[in-house]
CSV table of C-alpha atoms in Angstrom, one decimal:
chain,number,residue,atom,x,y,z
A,198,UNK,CA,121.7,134.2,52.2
A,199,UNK,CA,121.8,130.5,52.1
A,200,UNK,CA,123.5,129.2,49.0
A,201,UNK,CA,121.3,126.8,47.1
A,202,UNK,CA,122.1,123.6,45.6
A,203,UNK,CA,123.5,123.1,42.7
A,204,UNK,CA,121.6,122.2,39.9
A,205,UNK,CA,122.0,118.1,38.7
A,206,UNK,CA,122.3,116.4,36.2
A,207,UNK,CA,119.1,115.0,34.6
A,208,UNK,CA,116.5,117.0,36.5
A,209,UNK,CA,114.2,119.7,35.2
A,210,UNK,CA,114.3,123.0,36.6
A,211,UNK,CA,112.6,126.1,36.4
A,212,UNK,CA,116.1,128.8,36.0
A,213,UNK,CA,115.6,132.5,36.5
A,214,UNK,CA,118.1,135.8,36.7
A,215,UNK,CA,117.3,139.5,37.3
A,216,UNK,CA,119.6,142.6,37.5
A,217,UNK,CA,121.2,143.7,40.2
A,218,UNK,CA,119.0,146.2,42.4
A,219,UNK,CA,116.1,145.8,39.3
A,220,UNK,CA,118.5,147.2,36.8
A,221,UNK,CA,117.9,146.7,33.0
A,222,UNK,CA,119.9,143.3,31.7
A,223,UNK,CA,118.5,144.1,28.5
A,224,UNK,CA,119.1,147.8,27.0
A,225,UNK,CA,118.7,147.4,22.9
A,226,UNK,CA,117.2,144.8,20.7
A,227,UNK,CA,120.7,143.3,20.0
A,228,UNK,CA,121.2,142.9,23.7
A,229,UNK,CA,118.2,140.1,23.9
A,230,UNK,CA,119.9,138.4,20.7
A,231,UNK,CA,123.4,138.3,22.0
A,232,UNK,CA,122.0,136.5,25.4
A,233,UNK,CA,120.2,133.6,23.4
A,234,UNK,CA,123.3,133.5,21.0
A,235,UNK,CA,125.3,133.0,24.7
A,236,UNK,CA,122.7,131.0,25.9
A,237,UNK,CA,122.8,128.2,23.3
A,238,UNK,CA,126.5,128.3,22.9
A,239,UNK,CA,127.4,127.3,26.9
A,240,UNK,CA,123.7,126.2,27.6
A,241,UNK,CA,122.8,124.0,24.8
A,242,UNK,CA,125.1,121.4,25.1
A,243,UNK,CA,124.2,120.5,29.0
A,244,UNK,CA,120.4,120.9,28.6
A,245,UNK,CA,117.3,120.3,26.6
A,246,UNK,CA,115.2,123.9,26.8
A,247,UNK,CA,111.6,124.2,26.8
A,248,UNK,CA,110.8,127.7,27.6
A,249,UNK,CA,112.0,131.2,27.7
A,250,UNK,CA,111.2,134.9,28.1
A,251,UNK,CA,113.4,137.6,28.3
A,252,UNK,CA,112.0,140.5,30.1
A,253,UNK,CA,114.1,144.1,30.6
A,254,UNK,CA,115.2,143.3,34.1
A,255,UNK,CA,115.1,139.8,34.2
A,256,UNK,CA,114.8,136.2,32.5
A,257,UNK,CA,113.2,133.0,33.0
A,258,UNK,CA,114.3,129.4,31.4
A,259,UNK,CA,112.8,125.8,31.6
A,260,UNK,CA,115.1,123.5,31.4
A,261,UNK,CA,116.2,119.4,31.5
A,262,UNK,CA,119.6,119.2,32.5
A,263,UNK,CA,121.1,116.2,30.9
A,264,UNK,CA,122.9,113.4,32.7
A,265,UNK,CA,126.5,113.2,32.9
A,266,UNK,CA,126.8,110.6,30.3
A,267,UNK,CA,124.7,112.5,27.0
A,268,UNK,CA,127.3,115.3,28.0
A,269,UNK,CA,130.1,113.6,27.7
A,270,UNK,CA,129.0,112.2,24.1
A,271,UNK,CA,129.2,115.8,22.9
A,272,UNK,CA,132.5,115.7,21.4
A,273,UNK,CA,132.9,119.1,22.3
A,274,UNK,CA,132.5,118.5,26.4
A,275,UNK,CA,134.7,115.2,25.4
A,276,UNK,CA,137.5,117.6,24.0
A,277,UNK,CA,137.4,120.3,26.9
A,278,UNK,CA,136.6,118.2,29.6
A,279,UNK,CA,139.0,115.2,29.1
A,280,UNK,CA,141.8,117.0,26.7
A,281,UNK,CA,141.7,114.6,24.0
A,282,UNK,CA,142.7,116.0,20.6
A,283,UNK,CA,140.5,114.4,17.3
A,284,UNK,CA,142.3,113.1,14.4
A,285,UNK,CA,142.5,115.5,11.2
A,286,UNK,CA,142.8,113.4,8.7
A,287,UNK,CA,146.4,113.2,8.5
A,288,UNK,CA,146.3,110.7,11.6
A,289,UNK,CA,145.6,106.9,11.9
A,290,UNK,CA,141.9,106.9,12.9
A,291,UNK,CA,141.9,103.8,14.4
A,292,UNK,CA,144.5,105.0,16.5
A,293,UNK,CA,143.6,108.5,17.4
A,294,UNK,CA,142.4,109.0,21.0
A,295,UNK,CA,138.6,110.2,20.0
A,296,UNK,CA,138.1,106.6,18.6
A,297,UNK,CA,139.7,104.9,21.5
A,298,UNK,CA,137.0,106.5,24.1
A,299,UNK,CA,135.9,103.3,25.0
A,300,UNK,CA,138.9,102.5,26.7
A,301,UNK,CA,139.2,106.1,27.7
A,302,UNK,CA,139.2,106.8,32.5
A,303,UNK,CA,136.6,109.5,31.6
A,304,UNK,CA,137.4,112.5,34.6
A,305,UNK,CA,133.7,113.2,36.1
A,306,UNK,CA,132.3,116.5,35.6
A,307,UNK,CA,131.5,117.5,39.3
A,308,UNK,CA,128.3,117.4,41.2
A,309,UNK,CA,128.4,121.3,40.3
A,310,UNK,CA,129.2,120.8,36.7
A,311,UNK,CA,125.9,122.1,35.7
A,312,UNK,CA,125.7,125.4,37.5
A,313,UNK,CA,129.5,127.0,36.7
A,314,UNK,CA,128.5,126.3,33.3
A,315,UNK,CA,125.1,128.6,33.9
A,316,UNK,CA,127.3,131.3,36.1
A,317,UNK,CA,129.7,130.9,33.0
A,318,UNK,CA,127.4,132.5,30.8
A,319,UNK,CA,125.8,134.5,32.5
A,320,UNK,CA,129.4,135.8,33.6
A,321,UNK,CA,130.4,136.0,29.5
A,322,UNK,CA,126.8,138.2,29.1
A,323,UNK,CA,127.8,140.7,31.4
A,324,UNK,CA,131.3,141.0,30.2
A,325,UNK,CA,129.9,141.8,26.9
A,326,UNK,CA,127.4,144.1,28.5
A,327,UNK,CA,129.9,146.1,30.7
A,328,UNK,CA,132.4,146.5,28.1
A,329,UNK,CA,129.5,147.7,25.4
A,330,UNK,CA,128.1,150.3,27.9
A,331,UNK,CA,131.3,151.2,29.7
A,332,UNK,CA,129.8,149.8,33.5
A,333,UNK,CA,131.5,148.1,36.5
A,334,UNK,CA,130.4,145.9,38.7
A,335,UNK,CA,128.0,142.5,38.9
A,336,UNK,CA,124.7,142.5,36.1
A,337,UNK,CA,123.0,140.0,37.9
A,338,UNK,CA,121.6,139.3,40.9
A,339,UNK,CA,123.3,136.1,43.1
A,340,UNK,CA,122.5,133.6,43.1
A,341,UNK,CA,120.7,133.0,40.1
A,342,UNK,CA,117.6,131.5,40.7
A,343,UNK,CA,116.2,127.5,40.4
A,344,UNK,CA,113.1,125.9,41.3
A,345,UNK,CA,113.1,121.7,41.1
A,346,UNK,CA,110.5,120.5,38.7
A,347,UNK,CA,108.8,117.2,39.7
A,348,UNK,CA,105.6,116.7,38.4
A,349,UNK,CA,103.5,116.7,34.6
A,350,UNK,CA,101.2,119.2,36.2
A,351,UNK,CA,104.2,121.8,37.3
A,352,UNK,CA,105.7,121.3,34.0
A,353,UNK,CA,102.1,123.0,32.4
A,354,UNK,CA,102.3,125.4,34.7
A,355,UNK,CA,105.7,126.8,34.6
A,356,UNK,CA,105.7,126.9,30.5
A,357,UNK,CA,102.6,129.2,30.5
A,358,UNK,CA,103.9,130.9,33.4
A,359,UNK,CA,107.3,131.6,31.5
A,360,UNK,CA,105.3,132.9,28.4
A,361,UNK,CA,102.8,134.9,30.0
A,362,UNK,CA,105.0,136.8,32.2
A,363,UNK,CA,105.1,139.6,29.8
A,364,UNK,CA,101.4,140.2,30.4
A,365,UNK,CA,101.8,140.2,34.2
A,366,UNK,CA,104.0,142.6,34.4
A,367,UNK,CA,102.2,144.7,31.5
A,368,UNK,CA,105.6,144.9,29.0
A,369,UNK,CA,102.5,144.4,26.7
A,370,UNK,CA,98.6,143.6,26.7
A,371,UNK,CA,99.0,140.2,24.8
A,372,UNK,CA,101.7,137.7,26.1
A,373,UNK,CA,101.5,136.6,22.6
A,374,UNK,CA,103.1,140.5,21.1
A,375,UNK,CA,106.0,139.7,23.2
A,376,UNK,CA,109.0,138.6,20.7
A,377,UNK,CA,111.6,137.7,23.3
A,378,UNK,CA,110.0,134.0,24.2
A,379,UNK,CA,109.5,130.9,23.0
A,380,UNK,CA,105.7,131.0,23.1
A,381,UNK,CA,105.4,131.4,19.0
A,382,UNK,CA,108.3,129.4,18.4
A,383,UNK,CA,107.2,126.6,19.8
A,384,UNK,CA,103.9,126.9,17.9
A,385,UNK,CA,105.8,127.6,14.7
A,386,UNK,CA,107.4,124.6,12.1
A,387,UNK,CA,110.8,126.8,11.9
A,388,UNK,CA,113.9,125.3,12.9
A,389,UNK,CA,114.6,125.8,16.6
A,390,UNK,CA,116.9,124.7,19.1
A,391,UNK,CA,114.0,124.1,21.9
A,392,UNK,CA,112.9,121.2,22.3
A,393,UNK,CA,109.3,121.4,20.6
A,394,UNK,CA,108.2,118.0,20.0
A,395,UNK,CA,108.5,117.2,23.8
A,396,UNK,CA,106.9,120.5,24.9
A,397,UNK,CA,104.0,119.4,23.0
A,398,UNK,CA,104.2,115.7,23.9
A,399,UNK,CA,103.4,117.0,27.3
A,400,UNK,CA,100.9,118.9,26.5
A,401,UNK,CA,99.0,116.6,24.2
A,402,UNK,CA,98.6,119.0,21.8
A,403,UNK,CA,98.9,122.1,19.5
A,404,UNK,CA,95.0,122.7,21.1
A,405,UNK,CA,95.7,121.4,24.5
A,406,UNK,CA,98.9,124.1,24.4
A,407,UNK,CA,97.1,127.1,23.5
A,408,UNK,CA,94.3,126.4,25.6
A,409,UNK,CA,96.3,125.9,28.7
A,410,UNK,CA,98.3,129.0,28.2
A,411,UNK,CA,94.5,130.6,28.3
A,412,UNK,CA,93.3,129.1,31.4
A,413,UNK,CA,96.2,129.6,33.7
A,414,UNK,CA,95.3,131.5,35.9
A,415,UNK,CA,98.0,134.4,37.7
A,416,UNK,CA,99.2,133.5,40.8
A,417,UNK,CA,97.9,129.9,41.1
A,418,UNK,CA,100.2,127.2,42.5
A,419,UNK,CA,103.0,130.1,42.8
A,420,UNK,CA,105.1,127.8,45.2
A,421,UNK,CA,105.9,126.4,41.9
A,422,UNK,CA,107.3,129.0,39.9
A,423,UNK,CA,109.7,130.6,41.8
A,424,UNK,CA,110.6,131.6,45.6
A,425,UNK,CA,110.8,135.1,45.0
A,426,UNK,CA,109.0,135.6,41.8
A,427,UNK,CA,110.1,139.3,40.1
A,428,UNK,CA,108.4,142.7,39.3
């Protein structure tokens, strides 16, 4: 198999993982929460995220990835990427080396910065899962999967894709009864991590959002969604 591309930085993509030969990534309710706890610990701070779904056997993420430079102004990425130390407040601030990143050579991140960060935790979720349920071997399937976003009309089509998969692959009768997405959450006024306001800034609107997840239609424009989409 061809290896794809890696992902760059400031582009949208469509991300999506499944277990190896079909097989359960998610076995109890705790499994789904530990993967979003994972997720927004390595994931977070490289991307803005827009969809998910977690499904038994497999996942599917919308993403931005961010460029190289809103990375580096996490002061997190700063500290791991560059190994600069901030001051405590014992040093001179003035002269410590986080206040001096001006003048800092920042080291670039790599043109495949973005996806070892991704294979990172997806390797740290099936760590956890293998040692919990005493397995060997790979989780997931490799390469994970990525489809290039490009167009207002792809972004529409992706989200409601993402939240109605649950539907199409009859986990339930209502997409909306599925709790492991960001379908409600996005609706909701609770605190989230995703990256509401823009969801719905593409959409136009709370209306324009649930109608659209009404009217797409299952299997249109599928060239979009993924190469090899999963059952």
């Amino acid at each position: 198999m061809t290896s794809p591309s890696p992902l760059l930085f400031n582009n949208y993509y469509h991300i999506y993982v499944r277990g190896t030969n079909r097989e359960n990534i998610f076995v109890q309710e705790r499994n789904y929460t530990h993967f979003m706890n994972l997720y927004w610990k390595y994931i977070e701070p490289i991307t803005d995220t827009f969809a998910y779904c977690l499904l038994r056997n497999h996942a599917h993420i919308m993403v931005r990835t961010k460029s190289q430079e809103e990375i580096l102004e996490n002061k997190k990425i700063l500290v791991k990427t560059l190994k600069v130390s901030l001051p405590n407040p014992g040093y001179d601030k003035q002269d410590s080396p986080a206040n001096r990143g001006e003048n800092l050579q920042r080291k670039p991140l790599g043109s495949d910065y973005i996806s070892r960060q991704f294979s990172n935790f997806l390797n740290a979720y099936a760590k956890a899962i293998n040692n919990a349920y005493s397995r060997t071997g790979s989780l997931f399937e490799h390469p994970f999967g990525r489809v290039l976003i490009t167009s207002e009309r792809q972004f529409w089509n992706v989200i409601a894709y993402i939240h109605k998969n649950p539907q199409k692959h009859k986990f339930v009768k209502d997409f909306r009864d599925w709790k492991y997405s960001s379908y409600g959450i996005i609706l909701s006024e609770k605190r989230t991590s995703i990256s509401r306001n823009e969801v719905m800034k593409w959409f136009g609107s709370k209306d324009d959002y649930l109608r659209m997840h009404e009217q797409w239609v299952e299997g249109a424009n599928s060239h979009w969604l993924s190469e090899d989409d999963f059952d």
